[in-house]
Coordinates of C-alpha atoms and ligand atoms in Angstrom, one line a residue:
M573 CA 0.0 0.0 0.0
H574 CA 1.3 3.5 -0.8
K575 CA 0.0 6.4 1.2
K576 CA 0.8 10.1 1.4
V577 CA 1.2 11.4 5.0
V578 CA 1.6 15.0 5.9
L579 CA 3.6 15.7 9.1
L580 CA 2.8 18.8 11.1
P581 CA 5.2 18.9 14.0
G582 CA 4.0 22.2 15.3
D583 CA 5.7 23.5 18.4
G584 CA 7.5 22.4 21.6
I585 CA 7.8 18.6 21.9
G586 CA 5.7 18.3 18.8
L587 CA 9.0 18.1 16.7
E588 CA 10.5 15.3 18.8
V589 CA 7.4 13.1 19.0
I590 CA 6.6 13.5 15.2
H591 CA 10.1 12.3 14.5
A592 CA 9.4 9.2 16.7
A593 CA 6.1 8.4 14.9
K594 CA 7.8 8.6 11.5
D595 CA 10.6 6.2 12.6
V596 CA 8.0 3.7 13.8
L597 CA 5.9 4.0 10.7
E598 CA 8.9 3.4 8.6
A599 CA 9.6 0.2 10.5
I600 CA 6.0 -0.9 9.9
A601 CA 6.3 0.0 6.2
S602 CA 9.4 -2.1 5.8
Q603 CA 8.0 -5.1 7.8
F604 CA 4.6 -5.1 6.0
N605 CA 5.7 -3.9 2.5
H606 CA 4.0 -0.6 2.4
T607 CA 5.4 2.8 1.4
F608 CA 4.5 5.9 3.3
E609 CA 5.5 9.2 1.6
F610 CA 6.1 11.9 4.1
E611 CA 5.9 15.7 3.6
T612 CA 6.4 18.2 6.5
H613 CA 4.7 21.5 6.8
L614 CA 4.4 24.3 9.4
I615 CA 1.5 25.0 11.7
G616 CA 1.0 27.0 15.0
G617 CA 3.7 29.1 16.6
S618 CA 6.5 27.9 14.3
A619 CA 4.4 29.0 11.3
I620 CA 3.7 32.4 12.9
D621 CA 7.5 32.9 13.4
T622 CA 8.4 32.1 9.8
E623 CA 5.3 33.0 7.8
G624 CA 3.3 35.4 10.0
T625 CA 0.2 33.1 10.2
P626 CA -0.6 30.0 12.3
L627 CA -2.0 28.2 9.2
P628 CA -0.2 28.9 5.9
D629 CA -2.0 28.1 2.7
H630 CA 0.6 25.5 1.6
T631 CA -0.1 23.6 4.8
V632 CA -3.8 23.5 4.1
E633 CA -3.2 22.5 0.5
A634 CA -0.8 19.7 1.4
C635 CA -3.2 18.3 3.9
Q636 CA -6.0 18.4 1.4
R637 CA -3.9 16.3 -1.0
A638 CA -2.8 13.8 1.7
D639 CA -4.3 10.5 2.7
A640 CA -3.8 11.4 6.4
V641 CA -2.1 14.0 8.6
L642 CA -0.1 13.6 11.8
L643 CA 0.1 16.5 14.1
G644 CA 2.5 17.0 17.1
A645 CA 1.2 19.9 19.2
V646 CA 0.8 23.6 18.9
G647 CA 1.3 26.6 21.3
G648 CA 3.6 27.9 23.9
P649 CA 4.2 30.9 26.2
K650 CA 6.1 32.6 23.4
W651 CA 2.9 33.3 21.6
D652 CA 0.5 33.8 24.5
Q653 CA 0.3 37.6 24.1
L654 CA -0.8 37.6 20.5
P655 CA -4.3 38.6 19.6
S656 CA -6.6 35.5 19.4
H657 CA -6.8 35.4 15.6
L658 CA -3.0 35.0 15.5
R659 CA -2.5 32.5 18.2
P660 CA -1.0 29.0 17.4
E661 CA -4.3 27.3 18.4
K662 CA -6.0 29.1 15.5
G663 CA -3.9 26.9 13.2
L664 CA -5.3 23.8 14.8
L665 CA -8.9 25.0 14.7
G666 CA -8.4 26.1 11.1
I667 CA -7.1 22.8 9.8
R668 CA -9.9 20.9 11.6
K669 CA -12.4 23.1 9.9
A670 CA -10.7 23.2 6.5
L671 CA -10.6 19.4 6.4
D672 CA -14.1 19.0 7.9
L673 CA -12.8 16.8 10.6
F674 CA -16.0 16.7 12.6
A675 CA -15.5 13.5 14.6
N676 CA -12.8 13.5 17.3
L677 CA -12.2 10.0 18.8
R678 CA -10.4 9.9 22.1
P679 CA -9.9 6.4 23.4
I680 CA -9.0 6.2 27.1
K681 CA -7.7 2.9 28.3
G682 CA -5.2 2.3 31.1
F683 CA -2.0 0.3 30.7
P684 CA -1.8 -2.1 33.7
T685 CA 1.8 -1.1 34.5
L686 CA 0.8 2.6 34.8
L687 CA -2.5 2.4 36.7
H688 CA -0.9 2.7 40.1
A689 CA -0.1 6.3 39.2
S690 CA -3.8 7.2 38.7
P691 CA -5.1 9.9 41.1
L692 CA -8.0 7.6 41.6
K693 CA -8.0 4.5 43.7
E694 CA -6.8 1.5 41.7
E695 CA -10.0 -0.4 42.4
V696 CA -12.1 2.5 41.0
V697 CA -10.1 2.9 37.8
T698 CA -9.2 -0.7 37.0
G699 CA -11.0 -2.0 33.9
S700 CA -12.0 1.5 32.6
D701 CA -11.9 1.5 28.9
L702 CA -13.9 4.3 27.2
L703 CA -14.1 6.3 24.0
I704 CA -15.0 9.9 23.9
V705 CA -16.6 11.0 20.6
R706 CA -16.3 14.7 20.5
E707 CA -18.0 16.9 17.9
L708 CA -15.1 19.0 16.6
T709 CA -16.1 21.6 14.0
G710 CA -19.2 23.2 15.5
G711 CA -20.5 24.8 18.7
L712 CA -18.9 27.6 20.6
Y713 CA -15.6 27.2 18.9
F714 CA -17.1 28.1 15.5
G715 CA -20.2 30.2 16.1
Q716 CA -20.8 33.7 14.7
P717 CA -17.5 35.6 15.1
S718 CA -17.1 36.3 18.7
E719 CA -17.3 40.0 19.5
R720 CA -16.9 42.6 22.2
R721 CA -19.5 45.3 22.3
D722 CA -20.2 48.5 24.3
N723 CA -16.6 49.4 24.7
N724 CA -15.6 46.0 26.3
Q725 CA -18.7 45.9 28.6
T726 CA -20.3 43.0 26.7
V727 CA -18.9 39.9 25.0
V728 CA -20.7 37.4 22.8
D729 CA -19.7 33.8 21.9
T730 CA -22.3 31.8 20.0
L731 CA -23.1 28.1 20.3
A732 CA -24.6 27.1 17.0
Y733 CA -25.3 23.6 15.6
T734 CA -27.2 22.5 12.5
R735 CA -29.3 19.3 12.7
H736 CA -27.0 17.8 10.1
E737 CA -23.9 18.4 12.2
I738 CA -25.5 16.7 15.2
E739 CA -26.8 13.8 13.1
R740 CA -23.5 12.9 11.6
I741 CA -21.6 12.9 14.9
V742 CA -24.4 10.9 16.6
D743 CA -24.3 8.3 13.8
K744 CA -20.5 8.0 14.2
A745 CA -20.9 7.5 17.9
F746 CA -23.6 4.8 17.5
Q747 CA -21.4 3.0 15.0
S748 CA -18.4 3.2 17.4
A749 CA -20.6 1.7 20.1
Q750 CA -21.6 -1.1 17.9
L751 CA -17.9 -2.0 17.4
R752 CA -17.3 -1.9 21.2
R753 CA -19.6 -2.9 24.1
G754 CA -22.8 -1.5 22.7
H755 CA -23.3 1.2 25.3
L756 CA -23.7 4.9 24.4
T757 CA -23.9 7.8 26.8
S758 CA -25.0 11.1 25.2
V759 CA -23.8 14.1 27.3
D760 CA -25.6 17.4 27.1
K761 CA -27.1 20.3 29.2
A762 CA -30.7 19.8 28.0
N763 CA -32.1 21.3 31.2
V764 CA -30.7 24.7 30.1
L765 CA -29.5 24.9 26.5
E766 CA -31.6 24.8 23.3
S767 CA -28.7 23.2 21.4
S768 CA -28.7 20.4 23.9
K769 CA -32.5 19.9 23.5
L770 CA -32.0 19.4 19.8
W771 CA -29.0 17.1 20.5
R772 CA -31.2 14.9 22.7
E773 CA -34.0 14.8 20.1
V774 CA -31.6 13.7 17.4
V775 CA -30.1 10.9 19.7
E776 CA -33.7 9.7 20.4
E777 CA -34.5 9.7 16.7
K778 CA -31.3 7.9 15.7
K779 CA -31.5 5.1 18.3
I780 CA -34.2 3.3 16.3
N781 CA -31.5 2.6 13.7
Y782 CA -29.2 1.0 16.2
P783 CA -31.3 -1.5 18.2
D784 CA -28.2 -3.3 19.4
V785 CA -26.9 -0.2 21.2
K786 CA -28.2 0.8 24.7
V787 CA -28.4 4.6 25.0
E788 CA -28.5 6.8 28.1
H789 CA -28.6 10.6 28.4
L790 CA -26.5 12.4 31.1
L791 CA -26.2 16.1 31.9
V792 CA -22.7 17.3 31.6
D793 CA -22.2 18.1 35.3
A794 CA -23.4 14.7 36.3
A795 CA -21.1 13.1 33.6
A796 CA -18.1 15.0 35.0
M797 CA -18.8 13.5 38.4
K798 CA -19.5 10.0 37.2
L799 CA -16.3 9.9 35.3
I800 CA -14.4 10.2 38.6
T801 CA -16.7 8.1 40.8
N802 CA -17.5 5.3 38.3
P803 CA -15.4 5.4 35.2
T804 CA -16.0 1.7 34.4
S805 CA -19.7 2.5 33.8
F806 CA -18.8 4.2 30.5
D807 CA -18.3 2.7 27.0
V808 CA -18.8 5.4 24.4
I809 CA -19.5 9.0 25.3
V810 CA -20.8 11.4 22.6
T811 CA -21.0 15.1 23.2
E812 CA -20.6 18.6 21.6
N813 CA -17.3 20.4 21.1
M814 CA -16.7 22.3 24.3
F815 CA -18.1 19.6 26.7
G816 CA -16.0 17.1 24.8
D817 CA -12.9 19.2 25.2
I818 CA -13.4 19.5 29.0
L819 CA -14.5 15.9 29.6
S820 CA -11.6 14.4 27.6
D821 CA -9.0 16.3 29.7
E822 CA -10.8 15.1 32.8
A823 CA -10.9 11.5 31.5
S824 CA -7.3 11.6 30.3
V825 CA -5.9 11.6 33.8
L826 CA -7.9 8.5 34.9
T827 CA -5.2 6.3 33.6
G828 CA -2.4 8.1 35.3
S829 CA -0.7 9.0 32.1
L830 CA -1.7 11.9 29.9
G831 CA 1.4 11.2 27.9
M832 CA -0.1 8.0 26.6
L833 CA -3.4 9.2 25.0
P834 CA -3.9 9.3 21.2
S835 CA -6.7 10.9 19.2
A836 CA -8.2 10.7 15.8
S837 CA -10.1 13.5 14.0
L838 CA -12.0 12.2 11.1
R839 CA -13.9 13.3 8.0
E840 CA -16.9 11.3 6.7
D841 CA -14.7 9.6 4.0
G842 CA -12.1 8.5 6.5
V843 CA -9.4 11.1 5.8
G844 CA -8.1 12.0 9.2
L845 CA -5.7 14.0 11.4
Y846 CA -4.1 12.2 14.3
E847 CA -2.5 13.9 17.3
P848 CA -1.7 13.2 20.9
V849 CA -4.1 14.6 23.5
H850 CA -1.1 16.1 25.4
G851 CA 0.1 19.6 24.5
S852 CA 3.4 21.1 23.3
A853 CA 5.1 20.9 26.8
P854 CA 7.4 23.9 26.2
D855 CA 9.1 23.4 29.6
I856 CA 10.7 20.1 28.4
A857 CA 10.9 20.8 24.6
G858 CA 14.3 20.1 22.9
Q859 CA 15.7 18.1 25.9
G860 CA 15.1 14.7 24.4
I861 CA 13.0 13.5 27.3
A862 CA 9.4 13.8 25.9
N863 CA 7.2 10.8 25.9
P864 CA 6.6 9.8 22.2
L865 CA 4.1 7.0 23.0
A866 CA 0.9 9.0 22.6
M867 CA 2.1 10.2 19.1
I868 CA 3.1 6.6 18.2
L869 CA -0.3 5.4 19.3
S870 CA -1.9 8.2 17.3
A871 CA 0.0 6.9 14.2
A872 CA -1.5 3.5 15.0
L873 CA -5.0 5.0 14.9
M874 CA -4.1 6.5 11.5
L875 CA -3.2 3.0 10.2
R876 CA -6.5 1.7 11.5
H877 CA -9.0 4.4 10.7
S878 CA -7.6 6.0 7.5
F879 CA -5.8 3.1 5.9
G880 CA -7.7 0.1 7.2
L881 CA -4.4 -1.5 8.3
N882 CA -5.7 -3.2 11.4
E883 CA -3.0 -5.7 11.9
E884 CA -0.3 -3.2 11.4
A885 CA -2.0 -0.9 13.9
R886 CA -2.3 -3.7 16.4
R887 CA 1.4 -4.5 16.0
M888 CA 2.3 -0.9 16.9
E889 CA 0.1 -1.0 19.9
E890 CA 1.6 -4.3 21.0
A891 CA 5.1 -2.9 20.6
V892 CA 4.2 -0.1 23.0
E893 CA 2.6 -2.5 25.5
H894 CA 5.7 -4.7 25.3
V895 CA 8.1 -1.9 26.0
L896 CA 6.1 -0.8 29.0
E897 CA 5.8 -4.3 30.3
R898 CA 9.6 -4.6 30.2
G899 CA 9.7 -1.6 32.6
Y900 CA 10.9 1.1 30.2
H901 CA 9.3 4.5 30.6
T902 CA 9.9 8.2 30.0
R903 CA 10.2 10.6 32.9
D904 CA 6.6 11.6 32.9
L905 CA 5.5 8.0 33.7
H906 CA 6.1 5.9 36.8
I907 CA 6.6 2.1 36.6
L908 CA 7.5 0.3 39.8
N909 CA 11.2 -0.8 39.5
G910 CA 11.2 0.6 35.9
M911 CA 13.9 2.3 33.9
V912 CA 13.8 5.9 32.7
V913 CA 14.7 6.4 29.0
G914 CA 14.6 9.4 26.7
T915 CA 12.6 10.0 23.5
E916 CA 15.0 8.4 21.1
E917 CA 15.7 5.4 23.2
M918 CA 12.0 4.8 23.8
T919 CA 11.4 5.1 20.0
K920 CA 14.2 2.6 19.3
L921 CA 12.8 0.1 21.7
V922 CA 9.4 0.3 19.9
V923 CA 11.1 0.1 16.5
D924 CA 13.3 -2.9 17.6
F925 CA 10.2 -4.8 18.7
I926 CA 8.6 -4.3 15.4
Y927 CA 11.7 -5.4 13.5
S928 CA 12.1 -8.4 15.8
L929 CA 9.0 -10.0 14.3
S930 CA 9.9 -13.0 12.2
S931 CA 8.7 -13.0 8.6
S932 CA 6.2 -15.8 9.5
E933 CA 4.5 -13.4 11.9
V934 CA 4.1 -10.8 9.2
T935 CA 1.1 -11.8 7.1
K936 CA 1.1 -9.0 4.5
Ligands
LIG553 C1 -7.7 20.0 22.3 C2 -7.1 21.3 22.6 C3 -7.6 22.4 21.6 C4 -9.1 22.4 21.7 C5 -7.0 23.8 21.8 C6 -5.5 23.7 21.7 C7 -7.6 24.7 20.8 O1 -7.4 21.7 23.9 O2 -7.4 19.5 21.2 O3 -8.4 19.5 23.1 O4 -9.7 23.0 22.6 O5 -9.8 21.7 21.0
LIG554 MN1 -8.4 20.2 25.1

């Protein structure tokens, strides 16, 4: 299989972790006889510095021509004082919108060796395995242009959704639940917001098409609480953009390792952008100590969701599990009696595991 992949390292540790994902993908390509053609482009603060905009046209055009996009992270204190239309985050929001990546999948599953570092009691968090399906191109993030009125005395942000936008993300979530344990929790604020009332109506209408999925509705405040008190009660959560942003950060710490969580942002036809949930970590950037595993796991999601390479994706995930089980970890993680390694060493351990497979284990 031949695929074109655009790399958007972005800022901070984005550069280091993208490099790691590329090395691992090259190992997969060579073991399974694929070719991945890589092209690197600017986004975020690094694009502001060199081109004066967080999302240059050539970046958008390259992503539109690609089969999939890998993104490191954007942002950093260097650009915090810029006006909001010029901030690095605008690059990320802009590329999500330009590619129509409406479905953001954030799987959260603990690795057994890391669970002891969870802020929750181990017996509460053990067995939690959930998927947040976050709507990514609507809601407060993309309403009517925000504005300040009356000489800074009034501000307006708008939460807008079309029925179509709700329907397509709800369908995606039902389909995801069918592939998992068949349980969908729709999260809204239907006791207050009109957008949430329509959201709930759409979920009720759609559920007839998915009789094998059990649906429940939960208000977002209750959902935030239940994620902490009873995380194992969730399978798939579907929610609008801003609620999904907040709940996914909350859920990400359940497993004791934000540095391990990948995400996929998908368009209807399967084209996708893949990025770790963690940010650009400017405090440790350039030191060679960043954890590349969330980026590597994001590349595995790319193989699965955009290229349909399920076995290759599984191999990458197994490689990560294997390295952790042997006790290797980066500084952000804690493994009892483990050994701390840097970004490059961690990447090499994953790559070596992939190359160690005998040809009989490689089926394609
Ligand atoms: C995320 C991030 C972004 C978001 C920011 C950087 C704009 O927090 O991907 O969750 O809010 O979507
Ligand atoms: Mn976020």
